[in-house]
mmCIF file of C-alpha atoms in Angstrom:
data_model
loop_
_atom_site.group_PDB
_atom_site.id
_atom_site.type_symbol
_atom_site.label_atom_id
_atom_site.label_comp_id
_atom_site.label_asym_id
_atom_site.label_seq_id
_atom_site.Cartn_x
_atom_site.Cartn_y
_atom_site.Cartn_z
ATOM 1 C CA LEU Z 1 -15.876 -143.493 -107.545
ATOM 2 C CA ARG Z 2 -18.359 -144.885 -110.358
ATOM 3 C CA THR Z 3 -18.839 -148.447 -109.836
ATOM 4 C CA TRP Z 4 -18.971 -150.268 -113.248
ATOM 5 C CA SER Z 5 -22.174 -151.750 -114.406
ATOM 6 C CA PRO Z 6 -22.736 -153.912 -117.407
ATOM 7 C CA ALA Z 7 -26.183 -152.103 -118.216
ATOM 8 C CA ARG Z 8 -24.649 -148.670 -118.537
ATOM 9 C CA PRO Z 9 -22.199 -150.045 -121.576
ATOM 10 C CA ARG Z 10 -25.537 -151.388 -123.237
ATOM 11 C CA ARG Z 11 -27.305 -148.021 -122.505
ATOM 12 C CA VAL Z 12 -24.824 -145.834 -124.304
ATOM 13 C CA SER Z 13 -24.579 -148.083 -127.199
ATOM 14 C CA ALA Z 14 -28.234 -148.274 -127.564
ATOM 15 C CA SER Z 15 -28.230 -144.432 -127.627
ATOM 16 C CA ARG Z 16 -25.121 -144.325 -130.176
ATOM 17 C CA ARG Z 17 -27.045 -147.221 -132.247
ATOM 18 C CA ALA Z 18 -30.135 -144.597 -132.151
ATOM 19 C CA CYS Z 19 -28.324 -141.465 -133.043
ATOM 20 C CA LEU Z 20 -26.395 -143.835 -136.331
ATOM 21 C CA ILE Z 21 -29.919 -144.843 -137.443
ATOM 22 C CA ALA Z 22 -31.174 -141.172 -137.375
ATOM 23 C CA ARG Z 23 -28.143 -140.041 -139.345
ATOM 24 C CA PHE Z 24 -28.537 -142.747 -142.083
ATOM 25 C CA ASN Z 25 -32.049 -141.459 -142.196
ATOM 26 C CA PHE Z 26 -31.187 -137.910 -142.453
ATOM 27 C CA ILE Z 27 -28.592 -138.641 -145.153
ATOM 28 C CA TYR Z 28 -31.003 -140.473 -147.499
ATOM 29 C CA ALA Z 29 -34.084 -137.572 -147.156
ATOM 30 C CA GLN Z 30 -31.559 -134.766 -147.179
ATOM 31 C CA GLU Z 31 -27.835 -135.198 -148.426
ATOM 32 C CA ARG Z 32 -28.765 -137.621 -151.141
ATOM 33 C CA LEU Z 33 -31.056 -135.089 -152.683
ATOM 34 C CA ASP Z 34 -28.437 -132.243 -152.519
ATOM 35 C CA ALA Z 35 -25.928 -134.629 -154.474
ATOM 36 C CA GLU Z 36 -28.649 -135.308 -157.018
ATOM 37 C CA THR Z 37 -28.743 -131.474 -157.491
ATOM 38 C CA LEU Z 38 -24.878 -131.710 -157.676
ATOM 39 C CA LEU Z 39 -24.785 -133.999 -160.268
ATOM 40 C CA ARG Z 40 -27.863 -132.994 -162.576
ATOM 41 C CA PRO Z 41 -25.659 -130.459 -164.388
ATOM 42 C CA PHE Z 42 -23.306 -132.986 -165.369
ATOM 43 C CA ILE Z 43 -25.672 -135.789 -166.284
ATOM 44 C CA CYS Z 44 -29.304 -135.328 -167.531
ATOM 45 C CA ASP Z 45 -30.304 -138.716 -167.020
ATOM 46 C CA MET Z 46 -31.562 -139.202 -163.847
ATOM 47 C CA GLU Z 47 -31.614 -143.137 -163.200
ATOM 48 C CA MET Z 48 -27.625 -142.783 -164.410
ATOM 49 C CA VAL Z 49 -27.454 -140.134 -161.231
ATOM 50 C CA GLN Z 50 -29.418 -142.426 -158.611
ATOM 51 C CA ARG Z 51 -26.981 -145.190 -159.906
ATOM 52 C CA ILE Z 52 -24.041 -143.107 -158.989
ATOM 53 C CA ILE Z 53 -25.403 -142.211 -155.715
ATOM 54 C CA TYR Z 54 -26.372 -145.789 -154.830
ATOM 55 C CA ILE Z 55 -22.818 -147.185 -155.968
ATOM 56 C CA ALA Z 56 -21.480 -144.213 -153.746
ATOM 57 C CA ALA Z 57 -23.174 -145.680 -150.819
ATOM 58 C CA VAL Z 58 -22.133 -149.084 -151.567
ATOM 59 C CA GLU Z 59 -18.398 -148.451 -152.228
ATOM 60 C CA SER Z 60 -18.689 -146.159 -148.880
ATOM 61 C CA PHE Z 61 -19.657 -148.938 -146.678
ATOM 62 C CA ARG Z 62 -17.168 -151.369 -148.057
ATOM 63 C CA ALA Z 63 -14.371 -149.023 -148.132
ATOM 64 C CA ALA Z 64 -15.408 -147.737 -144.733
ATOM 65 C CA LYS Z 65 -15.450 -151.452 -143.203
ATOM 66 C CA MET Z 66 -12.294 -152.229 -144.398
ATOM 67 C CA ALA Z 67 -10.456 -149.090 -142.852
ATOM 68 C CA PHE Z 68 -12.243 -150.209 -139.648
ATOM 69 C CA TRP Z 69 -11.191 -153.987 -139.755
ATOM 70 C CA LYS Z 70 -7.620 -152.799 -140.429
ATOM 71 C CA LEU Z 71 -7.689 -150.252 -137.548
ATOM 72 C CA LYS Z 72 -9.309 -152.685 -135.216
ATOM 73 C CA ILE Z 73 -6.320 -154.954 -135.632
ATOM 74 C CA SER Z 74 -3.676 -152.577 -134.545
ATOM 75 C CA VAL Z 75 -5.654 -151.420 -131.580
ATOM 76 C CA LYS Z 76 -6.572 -154.720 -130.466
ATOM 77 C CA GLU Z 77 -2.639 -155.668 -130.252
ATOM 78 C CA ILE Z 78 -2.178 -152.320 -128.208
ATOM 79 C CA LEU Z 79 -5.072 -152.912 -125.595
ATOM 80 C CA ALA Z 80 -4.144 -156.516 -125.127
ATOM 81 C CA LEU Z 81 -0.790 -155.513 -123.677
ATOM 82 C CA ASP Z 82 -2.292 -154.320 -120.651
ATOM 83 C CA HIS Z 83 -6.136 -155.196 -120.694
ATOM 84 C CA LEU Z 84 -7.621 -156.152 -117.489
ATOM 85 C CA GLY Z 85 -11.820 -155.880 -117.788
ATOM 86 C CA PRO Z 86 -14.188 -156.179 -116.560
ATOM 87 C CA GLU Z 87 -15.549 -155.932 -120.209
ATOM 88 C CA SER Z 88 -14.076 -158.364 -122.624
ATOM 89 C CA LEU Z 89 -11.039 -157.046 -124.646
ATOM 90 C CA GLU Z 90 -13.311 -156.884 -127.994
ATOM 91 C CA VAL Z 91 -15.756 -154.563 -126.393
ATOM 92 C CA ALA Z 92 -13.011 -152.488 -124.997
ATOM 93 C CA VAL Z 93 -11.351 -152.243 -128.584
ATOM 94 C CA LEU Z 94 -14.964 -151.018 -130.148
ATOM 95 C CA ASP Z 95 -15.602 -148.537 -127.379
ATOM 96 C CA TYR Z 96 -11.765 -146.960 -127.588
ATOM 97 C CA ILE Z 97 -12.400 -147.040 -131.534
ATOM 98 C CA ALA Z 98 -15.756 -145.419 -130.907
ATOM 99 C CA CYS Z 99 -14.216 -142.712 -128.379
ATOM 100 C CA HIS Z 100 -11.353 -142.272 -131.015
ATOM 101 C CA LYS Z 101 -12.709 -141.425 -134.240
ATOM 102 C CA ASP Z 102 -9.670 -139.062 -135.224
ATOM 103 C CA LEU Z 103 -7.761 -142.370 -135.638
ATOM 104 C CA TYR Z 104 -9.761 -143.013 -138.814
ATOM 105 C CA ASP Z 105 -8.275 -141.513 -142.014
ATOM 106 C CA VAL Z 106 -11.597 -140.701 -143.745
ATOM 107 C CA CYS Z 107 -9.987 -138.322 -146.491
ATOM 108 C CA GLY Z 108 -7.975 -141.773 -147.209
ATOM 109 C CA THR Z 109 -11.333 -143.590 -147.457
ATOM 110 C CA VAL Z 110 -12.942 -141.109 -149.684
ATOM 111 C CA HIS Z 111 -10.195 -140.957 -152.172
ATOM 112 C CA GLU Z 112 -10.299 -144.994 -152.742
ATOM 113 C CA VAL Z 113 -13.988 -144.546 -152.888
ATOM 114 C CA ILE Z 114 -13.691 -142.038 -155.681
ATOM 115 C CA CYS Z 115 -11.131 -143.932 -157.420
ATOM 116 C CA SER Z 116 -13.166 -147.139 -157.129
ATOM 117 C CA MET Z 117 -15.972 -145.458 -159.055
ATOM 118 C CA ASN Z 118 -14.010 -143.975 -161.448
ATOM 119 C CA MET Z 119 -13.199 -147.543 -162.424
ATOM 120 C CA ASN Z 120 -16.372 -148.972 -162.251
ATOM 121 C CA PRO Z 121 -17.663 -150.338 -165.507
ATOM 122 C CA LYS Z 122 -21.645 -149.503 -165.005
ATOM 123 C CA LEU Z 123 -20.739 -145.748 -164.413
ATOM 124 C CA PRO Z 124 -19.573 -143.295 -167.265
ATOM 125 C CA TYR Z 125 -16.205 -143.722 -169.021
ATOM 126 C CA PRO Z 126 -14.674 -141.863 -169.987
ATOM 127 C CA PRO Z 127 -16.113 -140.073 -166.982
ATOM 128 C CA GLU Z 128 -19.076 -136.986 -167.787
ATOM 129 C CA VAL Z 129 -18.368 -135.864 -164.242
ATOM 130 C CA ASP Z 130 -15.648 -135.615 -161.604
ATOM 131 C CA PHE Z 131 -16.997 -137.533 -158.660
ATOM 132 C CA ASN Z 132 -15.412 -135.191 -156.379
ATOM 133 C CA VAL Z 133 -18.461 -133.234 -156.613
ATOM 134 C CA ILE Z 134 -20.223 -135.471 -154.104
ATOM 135 C CA SER Z 135 -17.382 -135.989 -151.612
ATOM 136 C CA THR Z 136 -19.297 -134.508 -148.913
ATOM 137 C CA LEU Z 137 -21.788 -137.308 -149.173
ATOM 138 C CA ILE Z 138 -19.377 -139.724 -149.655
ATOM 139 C CA ARG Z 139 -17.401 -138.437 -146.260
ATOM 140 C CA GLU Z 140 -20.310 -138.444 -144.478
ATOM 141 C CA LEU Z 141 -21.319 -142.216 -145.644
ATOM 142 C CA CYS Z 142 -17.825 -143.241 -144.998
ATOM 143 C CA SER Z 143 -17.635 -141.604 -141.503
ATOM 144 C CA LEU Z 144 -21.485 -143.063 -140.821
ATOM 145 C CA ALA Z 145 -20.501 -146.677 -141.955
ATOM 146 C CA PHE Z 146 -17.142 -146.559 -139.883
ATOM 147 C CA SER Z 147 -19.201 -145.559 -136.277
ATOM 148 C CA MET Z 148 -21.599 -148.460 -137.285
ATOM 149 C CA GLN Z 149 -19.167 -151.068 -136.875
ATOM 150 C CA THR Z 150 -18.290 -149.809 -133.402
ATOM 151 C CA LEU Z 151 -21.758 -150.984 -132.328
ATOM 152 C CA VAL Z 152 -22.837 -154.709 -131.226
ATOM 153 C CA PRO Z 153 -24.012 -155.955 -133.234
ATOM 154 C CA PRO Z 154 -22.305 -153.645 -136.109
ATOM 155 C CA LEU Z 155 -25.034 -152.241 -138.630
ATOM 156 C CA ASP Z 156 -24.750 -152.613 -142.293
ATOM 157 C CA ILE Z 157 -26.375 -152.287 -145.948
ATOM 158 C CA ALA Z 158 -27.965 -154.898 -148.031
ATOM 159 C CA PHE Z 159 -26.055 -155.491 -151.445
ATOM 160 C CA GLY Z 160 -28.477 -155.229 -153.757
ATOM 161 C CA VAL Z 161 -28.262 -156.753 -157.434
ATOM 162 C CA ASP Z 162 -30.418 -155.229 -160.551
ATOM 163 C CA GLY Z 163 -32.816 -157.853 -161.839
ATOM 164 C CA GLU Z 164 -33.609 -159.230 -158.228
ATOM 165 C CA LEU Z 165 -37.131 -159.956 -157.127
ATOM 166 C CA PHE Z 166 -38.638 -157.166 -155.609
ATOM 167 C CA ASN Z 167 -38.592 -157.496 -151.475
ATOM 168 C CA ARG Z 168 -41.189 -155.525 -150.019
ATOM 169 C CA THR Z 169 -39.964 -155.800 -146.459
ATOM 170 C CA MET Z 170 -36.532 -154.564 -147.572
ATOM 171 C CA TYR Z 171 -37.313 -151.984 -150.189
ATOM 172 C CA TYR Z 172 -39.775 -149.115 -151.104
ATOM 173 C CA ARG Z 173 -40.606 -148.647 -154.783
ATOM 174 C CA SER Z 174 -39.772 -145.327 -156.376
ATOM 175 C CA PHE Z 175 -42.810 -143.178 -157.203
ATOM 176 C CA ASP Z 176 -42.173 -143.538 -160.702
ATOM 177 C CA SER Z 177 -41.832 -147.436 -160.801
ATOM 178 C CA ASP Z 178 -44.125 -149.639 -162.348
ATOM 179 C CA PHE Z 179 -45.780 -150.921 -159.502
ATOM 180 C CA THR Z 180 -47.223 -154.077 -161.197
ATOM 181 C CA ALA Z 181 -43.593 -155.050 -161.878
ATOM 182 C CA ARG Z 182 -41.993 -157.989 -159.899
ATOM 183 C CA PHE Z 183 -38.166 -157.021 -160.365
ATOM 184 C CA VAL Z 184 -35.490 -154.414 -159.427
ATOM 185 C CA ALA Z 185 -34.502 -152.564 -162.559
ATOM 186 C CA TYR Z 186 -31.750 -150.170 -160.167
ATOM 187 C CA HIS Z 187 -31.301 -149.627 -156.787
ATOM 188 C CA VAL Z 188 -31.791 -146.171 -155.453
ATOM 189 C CA TRP Z 189 -30.521 -146.255 -151.965
ATOM 190 C CA PRO Z 190 -29.589 -149.430 -149.794
ATOM 191 C CA ALA Z 191 -31.536 -150.749 -146.892
ATOM 192 C CA LEU Z 192 -29.781 -150.752 -143.531
ATOM 193 C CA MET Z 193 -29.427 -154.242 -141.685
ATOM 194 C CA GLU Z 194 -28.669 -155.669 -138.446
ATOM 195 C CA ASN Z 195 -27.729 -159.542 -137.629
ATOM 196 C CA GLY Z 196 -29.830 -159.486 -141.336
ATOM 197 C CA ALA Z 197 -32.912 -157.975 -140.535
ATOM 198 C CA VAL Z 198 -34.215 -154.833 -141.979
ATOM 199 C CA ILE Z 199 -33.841 -151.717 -139.690
ATOM 200 C CA VAL Z 200 -34.383 -149.205 -142.452
ATOM 201 C CA LYS Z 201 -35.978 -150.020 -145.773
ATOM 202 C CA GLY Z 202 -34.132 -148.886 -148.714
ATOM 203 C CA GLU Z 203 -35.350 -147.524 -152.201
ATOM 204 C CA VAL Z 204 -35.246 -149.317 -155.800
ATOM 205 C CA VAL Z 205 -37.375 -148.999 -159.050
ATOM 206 C CA THR Z 206 -39.031 -151.490 -160.680
ATOM 207 C CA LYS Z 207 -39.935 -152.041 -164.162
ATOM 208 C CA LYS Z 208 -40.874 -154.680 -166.652
#
């Protein structure tokens, strides 16, 4: 019989955290570019393509976090009926959700994200493109964002605003940026955050 060790959940969580960060980096390095390729036949403006993908990332995290919050409430109510420890109820709930990801209706979240993007005033309307063409990217981002909420502390993305002062600790400049410009023209990819600290830098375009 394996005895419970307080260090074991921390090791498991650290391993899961490392895997999720690596997945975030892979999506940025590969799947983001695949989505750009899928959008280019419909939209010739590269800036708009990059804006669409950035908004898809932000909306995916927002919708996945909301879905997680709702599921967490229902799981907590069920586990509270006979929870005896040794870990806290909160940790037990997070571990349960991490082990039962099939409870998450990722398809429903993807649909919600696409609907939200269709109503976004910053994106083309009437739509020049069906955002379903990047549904694979959105699905990956939703699944990732959901899993990141099971960590203690959770991982999240920074919310960027056009025109904000460029922050070199949070973002890289894109190759086509004006490197003397002090302000962000638009965001290409969000920074990954943990407790207010930057874990992975995002990418922006700076222009005067």
